[in-house]
mmCIF file of C-alpha atoms and ligand atoms in Angstrom:
data_model
loop_
_atom_site.group_PDB
_atom_site.id
_atom_site.type_symbol
_atom_site.label_atom_id
_atom_site.label_comp_id
_atom_site.label_asym_id
_atom_site.label_seq_id
_atom_site.Cartn_x
_atom_site.Cartn_y
_atom_site.Cartn_z
ATOM 1 C CA MET A 127 0.000 0.000 0.000
ATOM 2 C CA LEU A 128 1.265 3.432 -0.920
ATOM 3 C CA ILE A 129 0.637 6.150 1.673
ATOM 4 C CA ALA A 130 1.508 9.743 0.822
ATOM 5 C CA GLN A 131 2.548 12.075 3.607
ATOM 6 C CA ILE A 132 2.350 15.850 3.529
ATOM 7 C CA THR A 133 3.244 17.896 6.574
ATOM 8 C CA ASP A 134 3.510 21.360 8.050
ATOM 9 C CA THR A 135 1.539 23.073 5.339
ATOM 10 C CA HIS A 136 1.175 26.222 7.516
ATOM 11 C CA VAL A 137 -1.687 27.469 5.373
ATOM 12 C CA SER A 138 -2.428 31.156 5.967
ATOM 13 C CA ALA A 139 -5.372 33.485 5.523
ATOM 14 C CA PRO A 140 -5.803 34.916 2.003
ATOM 15 C CA GLY A 141 -3.043 37.372 1.137
ATOM 16 C CA VAL A 142 -0.934 36.561 4.201
ATOM 17 C CA LEU A 143 2.625 35.264 3.859
ATOM 18 C CA THR A 144 4.118 33.107 6.625
ATOM 19 C CA CYS A 145 7.544 32.799 8.250
ATOM 20 C CA GLY A 146 8.043 36.535 8.673
ATOM 21 C CA GLY A 147 6.471 37.328 5.320
ATOM 22 C CA ALA A 148 8.960 35.187 3.360
ATOM 23 C CA VAL A 149 6.859 32.164 2.403
ATOM 24 C CA ASP A 150 3.673 31.720 0.399
ATOM 25 C CA SER A 151 2.941 28.471 2.185
ATOM 26 C CA THR A 152 -0.584 28.247 0.771
ATOM 27 C CA ALA A 153 0.713 28.380 -2.807
ATOM 28 C CA ARG A 154 3.375 25.813 -1.993
ATOM 29 C CA PHE A 155 0.761 23.458 -0.564
ATOM 30 C CA ALA A 156 -1.352 23.947 -3.690
ATOM 31 C CA ALA A 157 1.658 23.012 -5.845
ATOM 32 C CA ALA A 158 2.230 19.898 -3.742
ATOM 33 C CA ILE A 159 -1.390 18.878 -4.262
ATOM 34 C CA GLN A 160 -0.957 19.220 -8.009
ATOM 35 C CA GLN A 161 2.120 17.011 -7.890
ATOM 36 C CA LEU A 162 0.413 14.489 -5.615
ATOM 37 C CA ASN A 163 -2.525 14.206 -8.004
ATOM 38 C CA SER A 164 -0.134 13.526 -10.881
ATOM 39 C CA LEU A 165 1.487 10.465 -9.294
ATOM 40 C CA THR A 166 1.112 7.122 -11.046
ATOM 41 C CA PRO A 167 0.176 4.865 -9.394
ATOM 42 C CA ARG A 168 -1.730 6.980 -6.968
ATOM 43 C CA PRO A 169 -1.206 6.458 -3.241
ATOM 44 C CA ALA A 170 -4.253 5.036 -1.466
ATOM 45 C CA CYS A 171 -4.472 8.091 0.781
ATOM 46 C CA VAL A 172 -2.489 11.003 2.180
ATOM 47 C CA LEU A 173 -1.624 11.645 5.810
ATOM 48 C CA ILE A 174 -1.150 15.315 6.701
ATOM 49 C CA THR A 175 0.807 15.328 9.938
ATOM 50 C CA GLY A 176 -0.010 18.624 11.561
ATOM 51 C CA ASP A 177 0.651 22.348 11.460
ATOM 52 C CA LEU A 178 -2.071 22.444 8.867
ATOM 53 C CA ALA A 179 -2.682 26.146 9.555
ATOM 54 C CA ASP A 180 -0.036 28.694 10.491
ATOM 55 C CA GLN A 181 -1.877 30.433 13.322
ATOM 56 C CA GLY A 182 -4.778 28.045 14.023
ATOM 57 C CA GLN A 183 -7.308 30.632 12.833
ATOM 58 C CA PRO A 184 -10.745 29.698 11.417
ATOM 59 C CA GLU A 185 -10.137 31.605 8.173
ATOM 60 C CA GLU A 186 -6.932 29.605 7.643
ATOM 61 C CA TYR A 187 -8.824 26.331 7.978
ATOM 62 C CA GLU A 188 -11.333 27.604 5.431
ATOM 63 C CA VAL A 189 -8.472 28.002 2.941
ATOM 64 C CA PHE A 190 -7.045 24.642 3.984
ATOM 65 C CA ALA A 191 -10.397 22.887 3.520
ATOM 66 C CA GLU A 192 -10.830 24.449 0.074
ATOM 67 C CA LEU A 193 -7.423 23.105 -0.924
ATOM 68 C CA LEU A 194 -8.274 19.652 0.427
ATOM 69 C CA ASP A 195 -11.150 19.533 -2.051
ATOM 70 C CA HIS A 196 -8.523 19.420 -4.808
ATOM 71 C CA ILE A 197 -6.820 16.311 -3.447
ATOM 72 C CA GLU A 198 -8.074 13.353 -5.457
ATOM 73 C CA ILE A 199 -7.400 10.683 -2.819
ATOM 74 C CA PRO A 200 -8.688 10.372 0.780
ATOM 75 C CA VAL A 201 -7.025 12.688 3.305
ATOM 76 C CA HIS A 202 -6.430 12.044 7.017
ATOM 77 C CA CYS A 203 -5.186 14.903 9.196
ATOM 78 C CA ALA A 204 -3.315 14.940 12.497
ATOM 79 C CA ILE A 205 -3.015 18.001 14.716
ATOM 80 C CA GLY A 206 0.201 20.015 15.165
ATOM 81 C CA ASN A 207 1.368 22.683 17.592
ATOM 82 C CA HIS A 208 0.302 25.502 15.248
ATOM 83 C CA ASP A 209 -3.231 24.084 15.059
ATOM 84 C CA ASP A 210 -6.151 24.891 17.331
ATOM 85 C CA ARG A 211 -8.005 21.740 18.284
ATOM 86 C CA ARG A 212 -11.076 23.766 19.282
ATOM 87 C CA VAL A 213 -11.367 24.863 15.657
ATOM 88 C CA ILE A 214 -9.909 21.992 13.711
ATOM 89 C CA VAL A 215 -12.339 19.210 14.651
ATOM 90 C CA ASN A 216 -15.342 21.103 13.288
ATOM 91 C CA ALA A 217 -13.549 22.817 10.428
ATOM 92 C CA LEU A 218 -12.223 19.545 9.031
ATOM 93 C CA GLN A 219 -14.947 17.237 10.383
ATOM 94 C CA LEU A 220 -12.487 15.068 12.265
ATOM 95 C CA PRO A 221 -13.695 12.275 14.582
ATOM 96 C CA ALA A 222 -14.745 13.341 18.081
ATOM 97 C CA PRO A 223 -11.807 14.074 20.390
ATOM 98 C CA LEU A 224 -10.965 12.086 23.513
ATOM 99 C CA PRO A 225 -12.553 13.354 26.781
ATOM 100 C CA GLY A 226 -9.455 15.469 27.417
ATOM 101 C CA GLY A 227 -9.868 17.125 24.027
ATOM 102 C CA TRP A 228 -7.035 15.244 22.322
ATOM 103 C CA VAL A 229 -7.537 14.551 18.629
ATOM 104 C CA GLN A 230 -6.628 10.878 18.178
ATOM 105 C CA TYR A 231 -8.331 8.395 15.882
ATOM 106 C CA CYS A 232 -7.873 5.259 13.780
ATOM 107 C CA VAL A 233 -8.527 4.713 10.087
ATOM 108 C CA ASP A 234 -9.419 1.119 9.249
ATOM 109 C CA ASP A 235 -10.299 1.581 5.584
ATOM 110 C CA TYR A 236 -7.084 0.132 4.143
ATOM 111 C CA PRO A 237 -4.906 -2.988 4.302
ATOM 112 C CA VAL A 238 -2.628 -0.974 6.603
ATOM 113 C CA ARG A 239 -4.173 0.494 9.742
ATOM 114 C CA LEU A 240 -3.559 4.174 10.400
ATOM 115 C CA ILE A 241 -3.411 5.531 13.950
ATOM 116 C CA LEU A 242 -3.249 9.313 14.234
ATOM 117 C CA LEU A 243 -2.008 10.729 17.550
ATOM 118 C CA ASP A 244 -2.012 14.163 19.172
ATOM 119 C CA SER A 245 1.334 15.249 20.667
ATOM 120 C CA THR A 246 0.394 18.886 21.225
ATOM 121 C CA SER A 247 0.066 20.859 24.451
ATOM 122 C CA ASN A 248 -2.592 23.327 25.542
ATOM 123 C CA VAL A 249 0.025 25.742 26.845
ATOM 124 C CA HIS A 250 3.195 25.558 24.729
ATOM 125 C CA HIS A 251 4.581 24.482 21.365
ATOM 126 C CA MET A 252 6.627 21.575 22.722
ATOM 127 C CA ALA A 253 5.523 17.955 22.601
ATOM 128 C CA GLU A 254 3.661 16.103 25.319
ATOM 129 C CA PHE A 255 1.874 12.770 25.514
ATOM 130 C CA CYS A 256 -0.176 12.240 28.653
ATOM 131 C CA GLU A 257 -1.552 9.118 30.316
ATOM 132 C CA GLU A 258 -4.958 9.493 28.644
ATOM 133 C CA ARG A 259 -3.445 9.581 25.165
ATOM 134 C CA LEU A 260 -1.053 6.747 25.972
ATOM 135 C CA ASN A 261 -3.809 4.519 27.368
ATOM 136 C CA TRP A 262 -5.976 5.173 24.317
ATOM 137 C CA LEU A 263 -3.089 4.107 22.079
ATOM 138 C CA ARG A 264 -2.441 1.013 24.192
ATOM 139 C CA ASP A 265 -6.068 -0.061 23.745
ATOM 140 C CA ARG A 266 -6.012 0.579 19.993
ATOM 141 C CA LEU A 267 -2.792 -1.377 19.486
ATOM 142 C CA ALA A 268 -4.226 -4.275 21.487
ATOM 143 C CA GLU A 269 -7.262 -4.448 19.183
ATOM 144 C CA GLN A 270 -5.354 -5.571 16.093
ATOM 145 C CA PRO A 271 -1.903 -6.780 17.146
ATOM 146 C CA ASP A 272 -1.105 -8.505 13.864
ATOM 147 C CA ARG A 273 -2.239 -5.925 11.358
ATOM 148 C CA PRO A 274 0.373 -3.739 9.639
ATOM 149 C CA THR A 275 0.032 -0.320 11.224
ATOM 150 C CA VAL A 276 1.366 3.184 10.615
ATOM 151 C CA VAL A 277 1.370 5.649 13.516
ATOM 152 C CA ALA A 278 1.270 9.372 12.704
ATOM 153 C CA ILE A 279 2.294 11.947 15.313
ATOM 154 C CA HIS A 280 3.262 15.561 14.708
ATOM 155 C CA HIS A 281 6.289 15.817 17.012
ATOM 156 C CA PRO A 282 8.935 13.177 16.244
ATOM 157 C CA PRO A 283 9.611 10.929 19.242
ATOM 158 C CA PHE A 284 13.383 11.368 18.947
ATOM 159 C CA ASP A 285 16.062 14.039 18.975
ATOM 160 C CA THR A 286 17.245 15.151 15.550
ATOM 161 C CA GLY A 287 20.487 16.970 16.309
ATOM 162 C CA ILE A 288 18.903 20.309 15.380
ATOM 163 C CA ALA A 289 19.379 21.990 18.725
ATOM 164 C CA PHE A 290 16.632 24.578 18.813
ATOM 165 C CA LEU A 291 14.025 21.931 17.994
ATOM 166 C CA ASP A 292 15.475 19.336 20.375
ATOM 167 C CA ALA A 293 15.281 21.719 23.339
ATOM 168 C CA LEU A 294 12.716 19.584 25.140
ATOM 169 C CA GLY A 295 14.665 16.358 24.697
ATOM 170 C CA PRO A 296 13.099 13.005 23.886
ATOM 171 C CA GLY A 297 11.963 12.283 27.462
ATOM 172 C CA TRP A 298 8.345 13.195 26.720
ATOM 173 C CA ALA A 299 8.159 10.180 24.386
ATOM 174 C CA ALA A 300 9.763 7.524 26.624
ATOM 175 C CA ASP A 301 6.494 5.743 27.455
ATOM 176 C CA LEU A 302 5.262 6.110 23.882
ATOM 177 C CA ILE A 303 8.440 4.584 22.493
ATOM 178 C CA ALA A 304 8.269 1.712 24.989
ATOM 179 C CA LEU A 305 4.661 0.984 24.030
ATOM 180 C CA LEU A 306 5.326 1.096 20.301
ATOM 181 C CA GLY A 307 8.329 -1.148 20.839
ATOM 182 C CA GLU A 308 6.003 -3.866 22.140
ATOM 183 C CA HIS A 309 4.211 -3.992 18.775
ATOM 184 C CA ASP A 310 6.247 -5.164 15.817
ATOM 185 C CA ASN A 311 3.189 -4.738 13.561
ATOM 186 C CA VAL A 312 3.839 -0.978 13.825
ATOM 187 C CA GLU A 313 5.843 -0.773 10.645
ATOM 188 C CA LEU A 314 6.398 2.966 10.563
ATOM 189 C CA VAL A 315 6.043 6.052 12.762
ATOM 190 C CA VAL A 316 5.646 9.235 10.700
ATOM 191 C CA SER A 317 6.060 12.790 11.955
ATOM 192 C CA GLY A 318 6.463 16.390 10.861
ATOM 193 C CA HIS A 319 7.343 19.464 12.943
ATOM 194 C CA VAL A 320 11.041 19.604 12.057
ATOM 195 C CA HIS A 321 10.625 20.662 8.413
ATOM 196 C CA ARG A 322 13.376 18.337 7.137
ATOM 197 C CA SER A 323 13.602 14.759 5.874
ATOM 198 C CA ILE A 324 15.064 12.688 8.748
ATOM 199 C CA GLN A 325 14.952 8.941 9.480
ATOM 200 C CA THR A 326 15.921 6.778 12.435
ATOM 201 C CA VAL A 327 14.791 3.795 14.523
ATOM 202 C CA VAL A 328 13.126 4.275 17.927
ATOM 203 C CA GLY A 329 12.273 1.348 20.179
ATOM 204 C CA GLY A 330 12.737 -0.985 17.234
ATOM 205 C CA ASN A 331 10.288 0.967 15.068
ATOM 206 C CA LEU A 332 11.268 2.790 11.907
ATOM 207 C CA ALA A 333 10.613 6.506 12.430
ATOM 208 C CA ASN A 334 10.462 9.162 9.755
ATOM 209 C CA ILE A 335 10.129 12.930 9.534
ATOM 210 C CA CYS A 336 8.678 14.296 6.311
ATOM 211 C CA PRO A 337 9.908 17.614 4.879
ATOM 212 C CA SER A 338 7.461 20.521 4.907
ATOM 213 C CA THR A 339 5.617 21.903 1.918
ATOM 214 C CA ALA A 340 6.441 25.368 3.341
ATOM 215 C CA GLN A 341 9.946 26.411 4.474
ATOM 216 C CA GLN A 342 12.586 23.874 5.584
ATOM 217 C CA THR A 343 14.699 24.092 8.731
ATOM 218 C CA THR A 344 18.334 25.003 8.141
ATOM 219 C CA MET A 345 20.667 22.003 8.188
ATOM 220 C CA ASP A 346 22.528 23.060 11.336
ATOM 221 C CA LEU A 347 23.819 20.346 13.669
ATOM 222 C CA ALA A 348 25.976 22.682 15.783
ATOM 223 C CA GLU A 349 25.403 22.582 19.544
ATOM 224 C CA ASN A 350 24.820 26.331 19.482
ATOM 225 C CA PRO A 351 22.939 26.954 16.254
ATOM 226 C CA SER A 352 23.088 30.238 14.424
ATOM 227 C CA ALA A 353 20.534 32.675 15.781
ATOM 228 C CA ASP A 354 19.564 34.093 12.419
ATOM 229 C CA ALA A 355 19.487 31.183 9.976
ATOM 230 C CA LEU A 356 16.801 28.878 11.292
ATOM 231 C CA PHE A 357 14.886 28.352 8.074
ATOM 232 C CA VAL A 358 15.735 28.054 4.401
ATOM 233 C CA LEU A 359 13.700 28.040 1.212
ATOM 234 C CA GLU A 360 14.786 24.639 -0.016
ATOM 235 C CA PRO A 361 12.172 23.186 -2.354
ATOM 236 C CA PRO A 362 8.954 22.043 -0.740
ATOM 237 C CA ALA A 363 8.514 18.295 -0.697
ATOM 238 C CA PHE A 364 6.322 15.441 0.427
ATOM 239 C CA GLN A 365 6.833 11.707 0.781
ATOM 240 C CA VAL A 366 5.329 8.435 -0.337
ATOM 241 C CA HIS A 367 5.694 5.391 1.915
ATOM 242 C CA ARG A 368 5.261 1.818 0.696
ATOM 243 C CA VAL A 369 4.002 -0.145 3.701
ATOM 244 C CA GLY A 370 2.670 -3.646 4.243
ATOM 245 C CA GLU A 371 4.482 -5.167 1.264
ATOM 246 C CA GLY A 372 7.821 -6.231 2.671
ATOM 247 C CA PRO A 373 10.302 -3.723 4.050
ATOM 248 C CA VAL A 374 8.998 -0.172 4.355
ATOM 249 C CA VAL A 375 10.297 2.084 1.590
ATOM 250 C CA THR A 376 10.042 5.898 1.684
ATOM 251 C CA HIS A 377 10.380 8.163 -1.354
ATOM 252 C CA THR A 378 10.774 11.944 -1.133
ATOM 253 C CA VAL A 379 9.076 13.957 -3.867
ATOM 254 C CA PRO A 380 10.327 17.541 -4.421
ATOM 255 C CA VAL A 381 7.708 20.049 -5.545
ATOM 256 C CA GLY A 382 8.188 22.917 -7.976
ATOM 257 C CA ASP A 383 10.298 23.895 -10.946
ATOM 258 C CA TYR A 384 13.394 21.946 -11.772
ATOM 259 C CA GLU A 385 15.132 20.750 -14.918
ATOM 260 C CA GLY A 386 13.112 18.372 -17.013
ATOM 261 C CA VAL A 387 13.265 14.617 -17.169
ATOM 262 C CA ILE A 388 16.053 12.719 -18.897
ATOM 263 C CA LYS A 389 14.501 10.105 -21.103
ATOM 264 C CA VAL A 390 16.449 6.888 -21.457
ATOM 265 C CA THR A 391 15.586 4.679 -24.391
ATOM 266 C CA PRO A 392 15.031 0.939 -23.989
ATOM 267 C CA GLU A 393 18.228 0.379 -26.005
ATOM 268 C CA ALA A 394 20.177 2.515 -23.579
ATOM 269 C CA ARG A 395 18.686 0.691 -20.605
ATOM 270 C CA ALA A 396 19.811 -2.555 -22.189
ATOM 271 C CA GLY A 397 23.294 -1.046 -22.154
ATOM 272 C CA TRP A 398 23.134 -0.807 -18.364
ATOM 273 C CA ALA A 399 22.891 -4.558 -18.188
ATOM 274 C CA ASP A 400 26.037 -4.765 -20.314
ATOM 275 C CA GLY A 401 27.800 -2.506 -17.871
ATOM 276 C CA ASP A 402 28.574 0.052 -20.573
ATOM 277 C CA PRO A 403 27.717 3.574 -19.296
ATOM 278 C CA ARG A 404 28.690 5.049 -22.676
ATOM 279 C CA VAL A 405 25.519 3.528 -24.148
ATOM 280 C CA LEU A 406 23.431 5.476 -21.647
ATOM 281 C CA LEU A 407 25.322 8.690 -22.302
ATOM 282 C CA ALA A 408 24.993 8.310 -26.048
ATOM 283 C CA LYS A 409 21.252 7.749 -25.926
ATOM 284 C CA ARG A 410 20.047 10.195 -23.341
ATOM 285 C CA ASP A 411 17.594 12.889 -24.362
ATOM 286 C CA HIS A 412 17.467 15.871 -22.048
ATOM 287 C CA HIS A 413 14.241 17.872 -22.002
ATOM 288 C CA SER A 414 14.101 21.203 -20.177
ATOM 289 C CA PRO A 415 10.734 22.518 -18.931
ATOM 290 C CA SER A 416 10.768 25.109 -21.731
ATOM 291 C CA ALA A 417 11.228 22.521 -24.472
HETATM 292 FE FE1 LIG B 78 5.623 23.333 11.329
#
């Protein structure tokens, strides 16, 4: 099963740019949707892993919902620290929250089960995962212990090496990681929040952060990161995960303008098998977008 993942769309109100006025995140999300719709074969669905809106405002979710109408496959949204759960459940018609207000739910429509979690706080932008949310997840995982499962959670349950985002440390996720580690049917844990493509293993589970469709975080692994270069306008991107068919495979799909495809003829591909790279070079046909 192919599952697309888009994250940190940071959609804004009409006419408003995000990230200090530098990013048209709404336009970038729209471009990602166009690219997603063009994929062949199409993913079965798309997970959008939080920070759907930039400021959690109702008018931003109106824009977001309008854009969702253009996505030609089912969409399942998780909440991020820029979202407002009081608004998002109604605006996007998400399943009813837990008694504590947390937006967590399962999707059982596919060969792979999707479990969407809520790692946000009511008082700050850092991650948290309380007993109520943990117990809910424990019960859900116990329901179908043998079914391939993907868990989506906005904040990644691991440190990335990007200091200003790791400030809280991974301690908040210790119980979550231990629980997930008890379930080897959890094939993949997908997150956003960091605005970069990052992969690791936590508690025996493969864990992945998808790049944002808005700005990316600067690649800065220094202990004391630069104070004035936190974000960079690398191309927006999303990912496609193949899950439930052998080892998990993740592809990153850049969005936007770049040099055109290089067509390789069947004869040239036959040359690969002969180990003769000159055949490939002789046969390639480079098309620029303007051609
Ligand atoms: Fe974000």
